[in-house]
mmCIF file with all atom_site columns, C-alpha atoms in Angstrom:
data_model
loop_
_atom_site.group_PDB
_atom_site.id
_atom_site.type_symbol
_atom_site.label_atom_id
_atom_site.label_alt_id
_atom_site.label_comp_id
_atom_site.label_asym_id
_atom_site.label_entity_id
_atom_site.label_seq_id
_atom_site.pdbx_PDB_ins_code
_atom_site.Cartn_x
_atom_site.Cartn_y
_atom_site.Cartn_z
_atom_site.occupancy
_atom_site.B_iso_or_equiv
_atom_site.pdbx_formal_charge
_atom_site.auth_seq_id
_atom_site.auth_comp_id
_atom_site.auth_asym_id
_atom_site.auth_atom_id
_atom_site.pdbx_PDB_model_num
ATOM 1   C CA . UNK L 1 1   ? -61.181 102.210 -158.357 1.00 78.00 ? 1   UNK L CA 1
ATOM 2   C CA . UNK L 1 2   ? -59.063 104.453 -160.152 1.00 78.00 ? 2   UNK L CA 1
ATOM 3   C CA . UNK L 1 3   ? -57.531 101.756 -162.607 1.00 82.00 ? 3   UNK L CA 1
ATOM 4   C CA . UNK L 1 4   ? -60.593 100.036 -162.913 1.00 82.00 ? 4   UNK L CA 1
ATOM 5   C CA . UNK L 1 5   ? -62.329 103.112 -164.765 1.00 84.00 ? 5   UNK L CA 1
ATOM 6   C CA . UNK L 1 6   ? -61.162 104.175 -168.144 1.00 87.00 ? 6   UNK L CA 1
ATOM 7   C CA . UNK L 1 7   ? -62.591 107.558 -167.670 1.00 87.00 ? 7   UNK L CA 1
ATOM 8   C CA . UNK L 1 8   ? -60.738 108.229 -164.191 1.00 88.00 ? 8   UNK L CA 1
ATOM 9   C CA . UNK L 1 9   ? -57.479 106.347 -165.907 1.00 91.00 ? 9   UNK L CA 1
ATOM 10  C CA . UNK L 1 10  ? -58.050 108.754 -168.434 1.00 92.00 ? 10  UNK L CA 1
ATOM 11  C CA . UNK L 1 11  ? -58.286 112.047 -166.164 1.00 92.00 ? 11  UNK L CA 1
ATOM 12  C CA . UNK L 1 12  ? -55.881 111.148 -163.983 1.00 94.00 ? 12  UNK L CA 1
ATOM 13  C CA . UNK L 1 13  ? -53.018 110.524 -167.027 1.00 94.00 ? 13  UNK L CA 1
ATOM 14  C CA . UNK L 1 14  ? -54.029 113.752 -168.954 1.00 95.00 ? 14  UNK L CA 1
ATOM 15  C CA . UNK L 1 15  ? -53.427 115.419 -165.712 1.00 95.00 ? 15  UNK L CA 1
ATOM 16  C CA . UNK L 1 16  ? -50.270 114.358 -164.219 1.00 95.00 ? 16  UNK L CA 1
ATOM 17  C CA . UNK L 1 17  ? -48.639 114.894 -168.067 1.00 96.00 ? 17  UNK L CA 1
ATOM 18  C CA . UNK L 1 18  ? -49.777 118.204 -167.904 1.00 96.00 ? 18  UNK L CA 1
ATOM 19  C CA . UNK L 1 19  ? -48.378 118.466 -164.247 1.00 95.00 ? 19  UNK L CA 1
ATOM 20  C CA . UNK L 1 20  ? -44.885 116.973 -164.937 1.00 96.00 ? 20  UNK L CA 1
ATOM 21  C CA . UNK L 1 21  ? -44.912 119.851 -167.990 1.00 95.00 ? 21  UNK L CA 1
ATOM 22  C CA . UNK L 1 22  ? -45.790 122.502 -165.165 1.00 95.00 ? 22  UNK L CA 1
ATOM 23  C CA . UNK L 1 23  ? -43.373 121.277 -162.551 1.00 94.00 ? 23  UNK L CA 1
ATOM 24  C CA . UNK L 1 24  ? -40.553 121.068 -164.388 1.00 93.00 ? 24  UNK L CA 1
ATOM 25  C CA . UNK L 1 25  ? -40.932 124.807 -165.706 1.00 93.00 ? 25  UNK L CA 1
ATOM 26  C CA . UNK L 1 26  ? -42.007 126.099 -161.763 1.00 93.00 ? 26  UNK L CA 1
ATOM 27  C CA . UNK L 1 27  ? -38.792 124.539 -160.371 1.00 92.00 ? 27  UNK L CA 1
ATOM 28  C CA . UNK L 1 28  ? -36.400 124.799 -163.408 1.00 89.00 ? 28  UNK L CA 1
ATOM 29  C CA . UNK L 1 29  ? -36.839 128.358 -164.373 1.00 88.00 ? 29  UNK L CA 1
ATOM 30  C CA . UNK L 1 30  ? -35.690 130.085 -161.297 1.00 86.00 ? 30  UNK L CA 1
ATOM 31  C CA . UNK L 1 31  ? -32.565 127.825 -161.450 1.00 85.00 ? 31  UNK L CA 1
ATOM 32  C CA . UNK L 1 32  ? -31.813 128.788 -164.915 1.00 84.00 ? 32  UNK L CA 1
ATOM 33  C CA . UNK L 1 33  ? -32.006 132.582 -164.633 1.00 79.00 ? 33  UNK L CA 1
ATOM 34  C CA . UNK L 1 34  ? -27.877 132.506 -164.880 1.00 77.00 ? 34  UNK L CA 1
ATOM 35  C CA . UNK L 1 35  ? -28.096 131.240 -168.531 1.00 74.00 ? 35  UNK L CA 1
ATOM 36  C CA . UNK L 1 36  ? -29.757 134.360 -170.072 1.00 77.00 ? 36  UNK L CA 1
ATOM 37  C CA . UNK L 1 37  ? -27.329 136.763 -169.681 1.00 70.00 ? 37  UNK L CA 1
ATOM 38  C CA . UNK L 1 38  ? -28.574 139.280 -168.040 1.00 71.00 ? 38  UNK L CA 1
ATOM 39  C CA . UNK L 1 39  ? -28.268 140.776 -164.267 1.00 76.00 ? 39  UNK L CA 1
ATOM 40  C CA . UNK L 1 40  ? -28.780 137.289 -162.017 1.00 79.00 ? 40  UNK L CA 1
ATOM 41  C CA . UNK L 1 41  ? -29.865 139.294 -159.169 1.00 84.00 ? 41  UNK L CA 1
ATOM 42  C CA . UNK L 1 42  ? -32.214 141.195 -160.941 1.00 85.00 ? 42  UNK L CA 1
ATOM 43  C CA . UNK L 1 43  ? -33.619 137.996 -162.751 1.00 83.00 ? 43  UNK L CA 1
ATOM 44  C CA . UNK L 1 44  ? -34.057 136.052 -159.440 1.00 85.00 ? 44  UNK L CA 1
ATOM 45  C CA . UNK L 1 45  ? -35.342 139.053 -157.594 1.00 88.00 ? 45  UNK L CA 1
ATOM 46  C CA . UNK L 1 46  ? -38.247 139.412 -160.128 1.00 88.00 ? 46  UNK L CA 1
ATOM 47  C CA . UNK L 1 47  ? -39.035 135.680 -160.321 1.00 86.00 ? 47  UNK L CA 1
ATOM 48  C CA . UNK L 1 48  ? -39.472 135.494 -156.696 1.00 88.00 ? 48  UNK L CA 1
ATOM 49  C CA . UNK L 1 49  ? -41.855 138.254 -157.290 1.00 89.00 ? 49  UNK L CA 1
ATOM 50  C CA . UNK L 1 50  ? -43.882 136.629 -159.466 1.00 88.00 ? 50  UNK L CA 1
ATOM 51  C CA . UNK L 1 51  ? -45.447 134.140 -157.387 1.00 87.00 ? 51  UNK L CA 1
ATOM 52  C CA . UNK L 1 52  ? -47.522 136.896 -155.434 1.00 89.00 ? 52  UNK L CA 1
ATOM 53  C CA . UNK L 1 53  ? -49.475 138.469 -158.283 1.00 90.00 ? 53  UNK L CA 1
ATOM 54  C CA . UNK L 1 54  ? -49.946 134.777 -160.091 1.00 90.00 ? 54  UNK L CA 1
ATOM 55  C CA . UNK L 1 55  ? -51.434 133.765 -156.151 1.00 89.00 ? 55  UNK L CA 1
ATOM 56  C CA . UNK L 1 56  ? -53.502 136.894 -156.170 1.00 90.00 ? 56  UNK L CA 1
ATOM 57  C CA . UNK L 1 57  ? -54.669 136.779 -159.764 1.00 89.00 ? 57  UNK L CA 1
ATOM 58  C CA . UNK L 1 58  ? -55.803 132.918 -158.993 1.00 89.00 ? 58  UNK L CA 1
ATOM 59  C CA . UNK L 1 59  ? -57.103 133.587 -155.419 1.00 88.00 ? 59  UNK L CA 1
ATOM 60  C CA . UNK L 1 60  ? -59.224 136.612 -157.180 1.00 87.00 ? 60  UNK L CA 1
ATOM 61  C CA . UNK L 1 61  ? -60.279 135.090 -160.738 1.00 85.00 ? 61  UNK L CA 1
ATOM 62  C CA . UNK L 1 62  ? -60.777 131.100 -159.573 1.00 86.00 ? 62  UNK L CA 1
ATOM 63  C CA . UNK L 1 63  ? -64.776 131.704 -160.031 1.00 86.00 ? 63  UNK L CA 1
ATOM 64  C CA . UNK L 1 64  ? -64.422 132.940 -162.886 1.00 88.00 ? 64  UNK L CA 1
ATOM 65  C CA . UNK L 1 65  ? -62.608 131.641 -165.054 1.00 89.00 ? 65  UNK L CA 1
ATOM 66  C CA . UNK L 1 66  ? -62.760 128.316 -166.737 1.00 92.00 ? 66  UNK L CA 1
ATOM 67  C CA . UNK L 1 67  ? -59.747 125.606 -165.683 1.00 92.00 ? 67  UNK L CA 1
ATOM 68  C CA . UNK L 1 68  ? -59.619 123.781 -168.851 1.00 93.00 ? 68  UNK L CA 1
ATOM 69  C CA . UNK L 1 69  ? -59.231 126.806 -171.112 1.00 93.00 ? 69  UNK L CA 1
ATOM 70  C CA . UNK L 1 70  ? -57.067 128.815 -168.181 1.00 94.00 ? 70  UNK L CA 1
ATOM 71  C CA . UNK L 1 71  ? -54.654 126.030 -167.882 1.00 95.00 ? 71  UNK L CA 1
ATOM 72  C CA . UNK L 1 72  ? -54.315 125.617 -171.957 1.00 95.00 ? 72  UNK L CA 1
ATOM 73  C CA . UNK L 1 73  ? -54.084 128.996 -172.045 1.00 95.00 ? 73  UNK L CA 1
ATOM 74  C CA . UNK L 1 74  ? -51.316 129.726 -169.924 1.00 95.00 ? 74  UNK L CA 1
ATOM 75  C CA . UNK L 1 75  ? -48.923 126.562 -170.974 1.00 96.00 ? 75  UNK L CA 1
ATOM 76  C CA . UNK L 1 76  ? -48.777 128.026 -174.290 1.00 95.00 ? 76  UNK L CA 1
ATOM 77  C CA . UNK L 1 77  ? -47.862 131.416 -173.550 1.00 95.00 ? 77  UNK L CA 1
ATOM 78  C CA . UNK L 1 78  ? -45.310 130.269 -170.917 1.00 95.00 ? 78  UNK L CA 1
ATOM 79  C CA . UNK L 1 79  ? -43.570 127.507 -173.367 1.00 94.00 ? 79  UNK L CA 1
ATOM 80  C CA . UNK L 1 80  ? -43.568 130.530 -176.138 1.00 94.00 ? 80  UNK L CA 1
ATOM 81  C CA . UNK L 1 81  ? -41.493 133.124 -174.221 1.00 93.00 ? 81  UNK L CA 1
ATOM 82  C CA . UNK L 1 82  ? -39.478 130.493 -172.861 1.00 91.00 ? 82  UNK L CA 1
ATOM 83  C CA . UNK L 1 83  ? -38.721 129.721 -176.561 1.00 91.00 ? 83  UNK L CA 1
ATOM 84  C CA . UNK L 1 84  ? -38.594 133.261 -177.012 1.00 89.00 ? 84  UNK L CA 1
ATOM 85  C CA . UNK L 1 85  ? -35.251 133.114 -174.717 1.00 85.00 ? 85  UNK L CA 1
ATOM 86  C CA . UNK L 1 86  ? -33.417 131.209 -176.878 1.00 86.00 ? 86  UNK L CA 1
ATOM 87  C CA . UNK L 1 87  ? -33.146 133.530 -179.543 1.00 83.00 ? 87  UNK L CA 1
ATOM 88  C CA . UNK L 1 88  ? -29.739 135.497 -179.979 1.00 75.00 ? 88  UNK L CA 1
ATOM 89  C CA . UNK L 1 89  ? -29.081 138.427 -177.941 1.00 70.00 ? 89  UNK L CA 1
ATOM 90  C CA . UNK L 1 90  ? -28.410 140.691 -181.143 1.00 71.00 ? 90  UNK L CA 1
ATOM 91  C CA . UNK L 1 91  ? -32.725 139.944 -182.038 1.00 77.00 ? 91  UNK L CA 1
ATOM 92  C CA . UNK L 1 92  ? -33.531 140.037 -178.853 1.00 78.00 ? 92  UNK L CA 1
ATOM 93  C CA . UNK L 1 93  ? -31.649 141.597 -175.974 1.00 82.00 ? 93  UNK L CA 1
ATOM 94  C CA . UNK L 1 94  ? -30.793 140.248 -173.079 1.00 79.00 ? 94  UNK L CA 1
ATOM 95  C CA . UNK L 1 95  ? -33.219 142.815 -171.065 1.00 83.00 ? 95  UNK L CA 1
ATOM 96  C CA . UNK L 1 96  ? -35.735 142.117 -172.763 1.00 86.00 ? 96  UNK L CA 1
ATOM 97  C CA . UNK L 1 97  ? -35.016 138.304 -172.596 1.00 86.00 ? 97  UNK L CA 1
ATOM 98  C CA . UNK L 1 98  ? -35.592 138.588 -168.330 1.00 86.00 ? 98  UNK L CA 1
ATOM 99  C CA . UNK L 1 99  ? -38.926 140.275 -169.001 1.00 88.00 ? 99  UNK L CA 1
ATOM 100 C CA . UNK L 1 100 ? -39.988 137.233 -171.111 1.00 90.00 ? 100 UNK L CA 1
ATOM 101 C CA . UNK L 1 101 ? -38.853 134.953 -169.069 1.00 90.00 ? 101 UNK L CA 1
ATOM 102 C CA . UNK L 1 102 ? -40.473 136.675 -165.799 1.00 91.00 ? 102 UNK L CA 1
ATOM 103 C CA . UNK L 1 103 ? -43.847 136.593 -167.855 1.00 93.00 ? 103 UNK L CA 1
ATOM 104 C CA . UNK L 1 104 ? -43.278 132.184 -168.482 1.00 93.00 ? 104 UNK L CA 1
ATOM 105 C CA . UNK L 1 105 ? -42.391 132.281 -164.997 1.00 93.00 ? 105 UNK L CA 1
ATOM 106 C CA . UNK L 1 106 ? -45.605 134.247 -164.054 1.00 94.00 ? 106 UNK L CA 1
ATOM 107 C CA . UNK L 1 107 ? -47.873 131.915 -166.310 1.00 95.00 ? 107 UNK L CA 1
ATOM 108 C CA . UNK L 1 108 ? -46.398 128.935 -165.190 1.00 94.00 ? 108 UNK L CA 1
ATOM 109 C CA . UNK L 1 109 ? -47.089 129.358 -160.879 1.00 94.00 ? 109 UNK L CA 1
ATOM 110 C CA . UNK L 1 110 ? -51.042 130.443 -162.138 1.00 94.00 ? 110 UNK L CA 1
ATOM 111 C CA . UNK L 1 111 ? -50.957 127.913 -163.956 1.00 94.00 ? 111 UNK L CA 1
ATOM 112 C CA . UNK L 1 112 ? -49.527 125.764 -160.791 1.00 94.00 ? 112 UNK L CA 1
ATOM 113 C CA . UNK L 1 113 ? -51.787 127.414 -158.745 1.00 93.00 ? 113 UNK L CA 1
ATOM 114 C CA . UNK L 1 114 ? -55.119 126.416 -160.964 1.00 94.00 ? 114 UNK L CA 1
ATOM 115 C CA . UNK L 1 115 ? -53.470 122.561 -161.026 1.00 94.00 ? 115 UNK L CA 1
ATOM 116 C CA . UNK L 1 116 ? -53.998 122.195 -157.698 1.00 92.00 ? 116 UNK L CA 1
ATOM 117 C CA . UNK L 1 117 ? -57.635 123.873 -157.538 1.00 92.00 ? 117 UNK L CA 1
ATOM 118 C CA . UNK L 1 118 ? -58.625 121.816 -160.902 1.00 93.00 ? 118 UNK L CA 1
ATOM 119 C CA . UNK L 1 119 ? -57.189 118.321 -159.667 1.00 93.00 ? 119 UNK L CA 1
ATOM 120 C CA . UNK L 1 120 ? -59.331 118.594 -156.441 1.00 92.00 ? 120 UNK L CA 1
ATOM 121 C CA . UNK L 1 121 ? -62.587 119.546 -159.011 1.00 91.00 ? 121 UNK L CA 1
ATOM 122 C CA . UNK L 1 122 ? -61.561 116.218 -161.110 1.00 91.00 ? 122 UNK L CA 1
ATOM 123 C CA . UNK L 1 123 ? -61.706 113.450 -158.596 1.00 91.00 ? 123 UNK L CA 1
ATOM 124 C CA . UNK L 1 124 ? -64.573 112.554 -156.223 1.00 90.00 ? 124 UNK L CA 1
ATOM 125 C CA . UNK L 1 125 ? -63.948 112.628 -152.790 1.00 88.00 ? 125 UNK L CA 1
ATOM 126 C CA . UNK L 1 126 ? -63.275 108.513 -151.929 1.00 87.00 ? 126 UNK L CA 1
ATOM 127 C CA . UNK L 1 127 ? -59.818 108.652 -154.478 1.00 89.00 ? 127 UNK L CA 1
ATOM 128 C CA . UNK L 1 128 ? -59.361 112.658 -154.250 1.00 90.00 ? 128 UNK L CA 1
ATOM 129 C CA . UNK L 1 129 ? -56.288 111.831 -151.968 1.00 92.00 ? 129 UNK L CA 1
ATOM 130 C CA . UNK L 1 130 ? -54.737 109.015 -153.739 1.00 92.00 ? 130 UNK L CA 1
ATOM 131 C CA . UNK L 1 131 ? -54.827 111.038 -156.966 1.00 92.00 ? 131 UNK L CA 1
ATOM 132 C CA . UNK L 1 132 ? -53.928 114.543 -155.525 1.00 94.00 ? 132 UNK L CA 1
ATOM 133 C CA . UNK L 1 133 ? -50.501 112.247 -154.377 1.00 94.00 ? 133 UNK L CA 1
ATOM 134 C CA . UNK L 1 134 ? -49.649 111.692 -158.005 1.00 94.00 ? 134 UNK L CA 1
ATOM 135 C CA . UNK L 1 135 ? -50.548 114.127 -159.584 1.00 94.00 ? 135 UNK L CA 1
ATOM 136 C CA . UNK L 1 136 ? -48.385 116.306 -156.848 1.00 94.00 ? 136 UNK L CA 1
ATOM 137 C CA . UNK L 1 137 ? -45.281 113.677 -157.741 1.00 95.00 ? 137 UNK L CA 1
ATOM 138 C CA . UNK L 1 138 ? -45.634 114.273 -161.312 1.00 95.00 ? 138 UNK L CA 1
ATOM 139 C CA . UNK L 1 139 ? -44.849 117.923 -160.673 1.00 93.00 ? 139 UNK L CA 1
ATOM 140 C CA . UNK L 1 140 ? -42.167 116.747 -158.230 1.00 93.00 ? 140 UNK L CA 1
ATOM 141 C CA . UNK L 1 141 ? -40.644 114.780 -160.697 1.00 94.00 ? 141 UNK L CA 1
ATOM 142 C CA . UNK L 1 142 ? -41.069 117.714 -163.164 1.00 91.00 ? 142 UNK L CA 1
ATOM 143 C CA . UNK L 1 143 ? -38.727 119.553 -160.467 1.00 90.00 ? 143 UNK L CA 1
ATOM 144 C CA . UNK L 1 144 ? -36.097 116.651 -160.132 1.00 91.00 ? 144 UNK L CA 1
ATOM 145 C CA . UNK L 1 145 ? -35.131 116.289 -163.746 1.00 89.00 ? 145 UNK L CA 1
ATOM 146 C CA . UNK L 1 146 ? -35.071 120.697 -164.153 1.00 87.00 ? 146 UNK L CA 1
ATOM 147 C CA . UNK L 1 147 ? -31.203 120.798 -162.879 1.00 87.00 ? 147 UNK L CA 1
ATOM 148 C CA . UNK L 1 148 ? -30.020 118.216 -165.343 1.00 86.00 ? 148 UNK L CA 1
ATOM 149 C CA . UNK L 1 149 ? -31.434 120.104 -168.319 1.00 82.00 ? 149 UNK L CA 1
ATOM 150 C CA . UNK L 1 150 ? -30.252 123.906 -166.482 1.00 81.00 ? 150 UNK L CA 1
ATOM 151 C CA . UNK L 1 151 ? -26.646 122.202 -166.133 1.00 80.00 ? 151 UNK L CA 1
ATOM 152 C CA . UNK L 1 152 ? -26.802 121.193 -170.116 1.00 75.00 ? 152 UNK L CA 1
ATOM 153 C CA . UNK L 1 153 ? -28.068 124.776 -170.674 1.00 70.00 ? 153 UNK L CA 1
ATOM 154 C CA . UNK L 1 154 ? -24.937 126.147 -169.584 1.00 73.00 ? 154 UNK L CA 1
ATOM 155 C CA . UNK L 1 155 ? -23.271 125.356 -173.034 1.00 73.00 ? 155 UNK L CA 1
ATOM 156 C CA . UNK L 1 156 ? -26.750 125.597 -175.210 1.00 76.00 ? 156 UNK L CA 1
ATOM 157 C CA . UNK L 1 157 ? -29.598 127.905 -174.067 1.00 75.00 ? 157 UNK L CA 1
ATOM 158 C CA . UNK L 1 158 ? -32.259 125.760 -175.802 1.00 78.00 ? 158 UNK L CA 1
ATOM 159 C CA . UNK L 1 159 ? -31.323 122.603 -173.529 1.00 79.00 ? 159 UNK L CA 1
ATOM 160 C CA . UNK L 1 160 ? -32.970 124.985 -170.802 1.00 83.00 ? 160 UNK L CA 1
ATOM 161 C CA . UNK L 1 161 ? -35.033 127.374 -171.982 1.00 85.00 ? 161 UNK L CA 1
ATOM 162 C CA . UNK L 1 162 ? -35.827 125.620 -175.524 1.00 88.00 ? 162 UNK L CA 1
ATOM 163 C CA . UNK L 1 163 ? -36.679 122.153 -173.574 1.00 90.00 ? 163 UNK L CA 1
ATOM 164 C CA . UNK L 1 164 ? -39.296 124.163 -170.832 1.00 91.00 ? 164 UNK L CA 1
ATOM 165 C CA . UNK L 1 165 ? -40.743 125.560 -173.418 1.00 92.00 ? 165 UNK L CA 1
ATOM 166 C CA . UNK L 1 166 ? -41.593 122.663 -175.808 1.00 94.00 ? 166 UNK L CA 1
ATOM 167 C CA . UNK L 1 167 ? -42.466 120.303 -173.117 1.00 94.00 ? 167 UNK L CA 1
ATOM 168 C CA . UNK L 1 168 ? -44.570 122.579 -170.921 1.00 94.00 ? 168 UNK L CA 1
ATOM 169 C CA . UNK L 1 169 ? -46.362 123.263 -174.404 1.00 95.00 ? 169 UNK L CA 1
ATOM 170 C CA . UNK L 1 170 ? -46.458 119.298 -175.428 1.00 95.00 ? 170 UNK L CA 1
ATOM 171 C CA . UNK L 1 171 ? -48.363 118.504 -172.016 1.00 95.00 ? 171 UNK L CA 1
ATOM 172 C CA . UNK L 1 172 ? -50.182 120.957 -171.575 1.00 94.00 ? 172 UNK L CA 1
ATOM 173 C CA . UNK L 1 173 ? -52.240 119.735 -174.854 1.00 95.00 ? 173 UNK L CA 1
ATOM 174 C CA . UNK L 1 174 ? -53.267 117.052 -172.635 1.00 95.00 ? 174 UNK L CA 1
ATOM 175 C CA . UNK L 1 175 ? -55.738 119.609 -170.941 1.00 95.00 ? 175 UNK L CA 1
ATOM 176 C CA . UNK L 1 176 ? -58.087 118.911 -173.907 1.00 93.00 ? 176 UNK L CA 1
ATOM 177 C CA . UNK L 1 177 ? -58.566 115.358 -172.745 1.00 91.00 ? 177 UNK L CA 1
ATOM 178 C CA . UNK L 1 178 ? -60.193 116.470 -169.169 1.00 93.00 ? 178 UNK L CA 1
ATOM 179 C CA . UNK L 1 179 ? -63.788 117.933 -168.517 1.00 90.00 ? 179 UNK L CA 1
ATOM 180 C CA . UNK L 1 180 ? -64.574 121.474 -167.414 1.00 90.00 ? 180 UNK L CA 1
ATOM 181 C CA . UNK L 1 181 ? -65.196 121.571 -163.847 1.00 88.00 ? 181 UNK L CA 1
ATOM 182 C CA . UNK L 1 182 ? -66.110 125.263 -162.981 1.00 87.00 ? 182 UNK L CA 1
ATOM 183 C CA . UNK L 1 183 ? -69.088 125.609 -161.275 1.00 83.00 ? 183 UNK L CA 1
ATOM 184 C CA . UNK L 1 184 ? -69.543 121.712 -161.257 1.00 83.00 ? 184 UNK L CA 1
ATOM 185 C CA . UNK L 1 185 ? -70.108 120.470 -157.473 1.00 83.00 ? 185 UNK L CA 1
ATOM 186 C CA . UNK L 1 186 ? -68.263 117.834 -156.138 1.00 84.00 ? 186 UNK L CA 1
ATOM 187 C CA . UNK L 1 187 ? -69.235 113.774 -156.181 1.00 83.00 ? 187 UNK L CA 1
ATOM 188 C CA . UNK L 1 188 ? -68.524 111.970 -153.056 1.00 83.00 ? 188 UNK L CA 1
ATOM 189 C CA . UNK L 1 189 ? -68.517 108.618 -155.169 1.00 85.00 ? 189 UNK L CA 1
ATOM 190 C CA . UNK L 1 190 ? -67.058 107.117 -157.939 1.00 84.00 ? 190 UNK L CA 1
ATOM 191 C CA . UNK L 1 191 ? -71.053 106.037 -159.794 1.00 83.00 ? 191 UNK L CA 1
ATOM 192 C CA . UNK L 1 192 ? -72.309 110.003 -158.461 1.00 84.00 ? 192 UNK L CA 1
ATOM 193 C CA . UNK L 1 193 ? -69.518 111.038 -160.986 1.00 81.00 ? 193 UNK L CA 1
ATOM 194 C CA . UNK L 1 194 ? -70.246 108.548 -163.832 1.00 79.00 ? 194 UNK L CA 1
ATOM 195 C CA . UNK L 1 195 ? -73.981 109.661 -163.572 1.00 80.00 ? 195 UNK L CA 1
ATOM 196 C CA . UNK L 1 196 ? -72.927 113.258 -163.187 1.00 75.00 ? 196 UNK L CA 1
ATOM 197 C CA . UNK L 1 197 ? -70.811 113.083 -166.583 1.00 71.00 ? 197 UNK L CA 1
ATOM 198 C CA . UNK L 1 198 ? -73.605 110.838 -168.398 1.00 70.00 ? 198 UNK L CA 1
ATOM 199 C CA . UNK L 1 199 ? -75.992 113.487 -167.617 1.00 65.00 ? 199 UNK L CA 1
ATOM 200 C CA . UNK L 1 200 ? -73.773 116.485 -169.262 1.00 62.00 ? 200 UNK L CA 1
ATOM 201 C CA . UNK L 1 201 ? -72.889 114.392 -172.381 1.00 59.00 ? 201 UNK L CA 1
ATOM 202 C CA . UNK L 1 202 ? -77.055 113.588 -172.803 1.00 54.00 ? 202 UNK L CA 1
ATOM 203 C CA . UNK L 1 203 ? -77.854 117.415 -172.226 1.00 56.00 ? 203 UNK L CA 1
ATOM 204 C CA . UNK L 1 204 ? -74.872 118.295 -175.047 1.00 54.00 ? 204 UNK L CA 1
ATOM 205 C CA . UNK L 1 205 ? -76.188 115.677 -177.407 1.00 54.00 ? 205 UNK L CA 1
ATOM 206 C CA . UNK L 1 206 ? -79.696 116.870 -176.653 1.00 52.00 ? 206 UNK L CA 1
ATOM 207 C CA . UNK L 1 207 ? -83.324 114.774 -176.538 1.00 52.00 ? 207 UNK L CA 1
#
């Protein structure tokens, strides 16, 4: 049912891209703390630390704020200070390079977090499972190919950092391809959704 609908083919594309961007930051970064320089305990420390407040500050704002927008949003400023972090320590110093990174770190589990919220809001219930199993691989598979490009960033900081930060950028444009699903209920079936979506596009295009 999913392959047989361009619209679902569609959603379900745009969103495992954007999950594969995600994934590879959320398990790459913490692995790649040793390439900036700076106090490794301290770095892994605060990234560990991170994932509480981004939990709390989805858990608290998830009605009400909008996914599309939210998930845009926070790609961009997480692939920007992880580009940020490849800048020479004599602009920007190496202390200062942790806090940056601890902020893409931040943006990237909320923006994990909201994933996982928006892909259940995208998919009616009868292929919710089936696509809540890829889109979770694509952000698997995000986590797989991480080491390769921390081991690389060992002799070049933008194979780590530089890479995260243009890919997580680079899919998470693919967020403008899906609809906004806040305060939409839920279809059961695959025709409640197509009639759902028919009847927003009418009431945007007006009488």
């Amino acid at each position: 049912m999913l392959w047989d609908r361009k619209w679902a083919t569609r959603r379900l594309t745009a969103i495992m891209t954007v999950g594969f961007g995600v994934g590879l930051v959320y398990y790459g970064m913490p692995l790649n703390v040793g390439n900036l320089g700076s106090n490794l305990y301290l770095s892994v420390t605060f990234n560990a630390l991170a994932e509480f407040p981004s939990a709390l500050v989805t858990f608290f704002l998830v009605g009400k704020i909008n996914r599309r927008s939210s998930v845009l949003a926070l790609t961009t400023i997480s692939g920007i200070l992880s580009l940020c972090c490849i800048v020479n320590d004599e602009i920007i110093p190496a202390k200062v390079q942790m806090v940056l990174e601890v902020v893409s770190f931040f943006s990237t589990c909320t923006c994990f977090e909201i994933i996982m919220i928006y892909s259940v809001e995208l998919f009616p219930t009868c292929v919710r499972n089936f696509a809540l199993a890829l889109i979770r691989q694509a952000l698997v598979l995000g986590g797989v190919l991480a080491p390769m490009l921390v081991v690389k960033g060992r002799e070049n900081k933008f194979w780590s950092f530089g890479v995260f930060g243009l890919l997580i950028c680079c899919c998470g444009l693919f967020t403008v391809c899906l609809p906004e699903t806040r305060g939409r209920s839920i279809c059961d079936t695959m025709e409640e959704e197509e009639y759902k979506e028919a009847d927003i596009n009418q009431s945007r295009i007006g009488p």
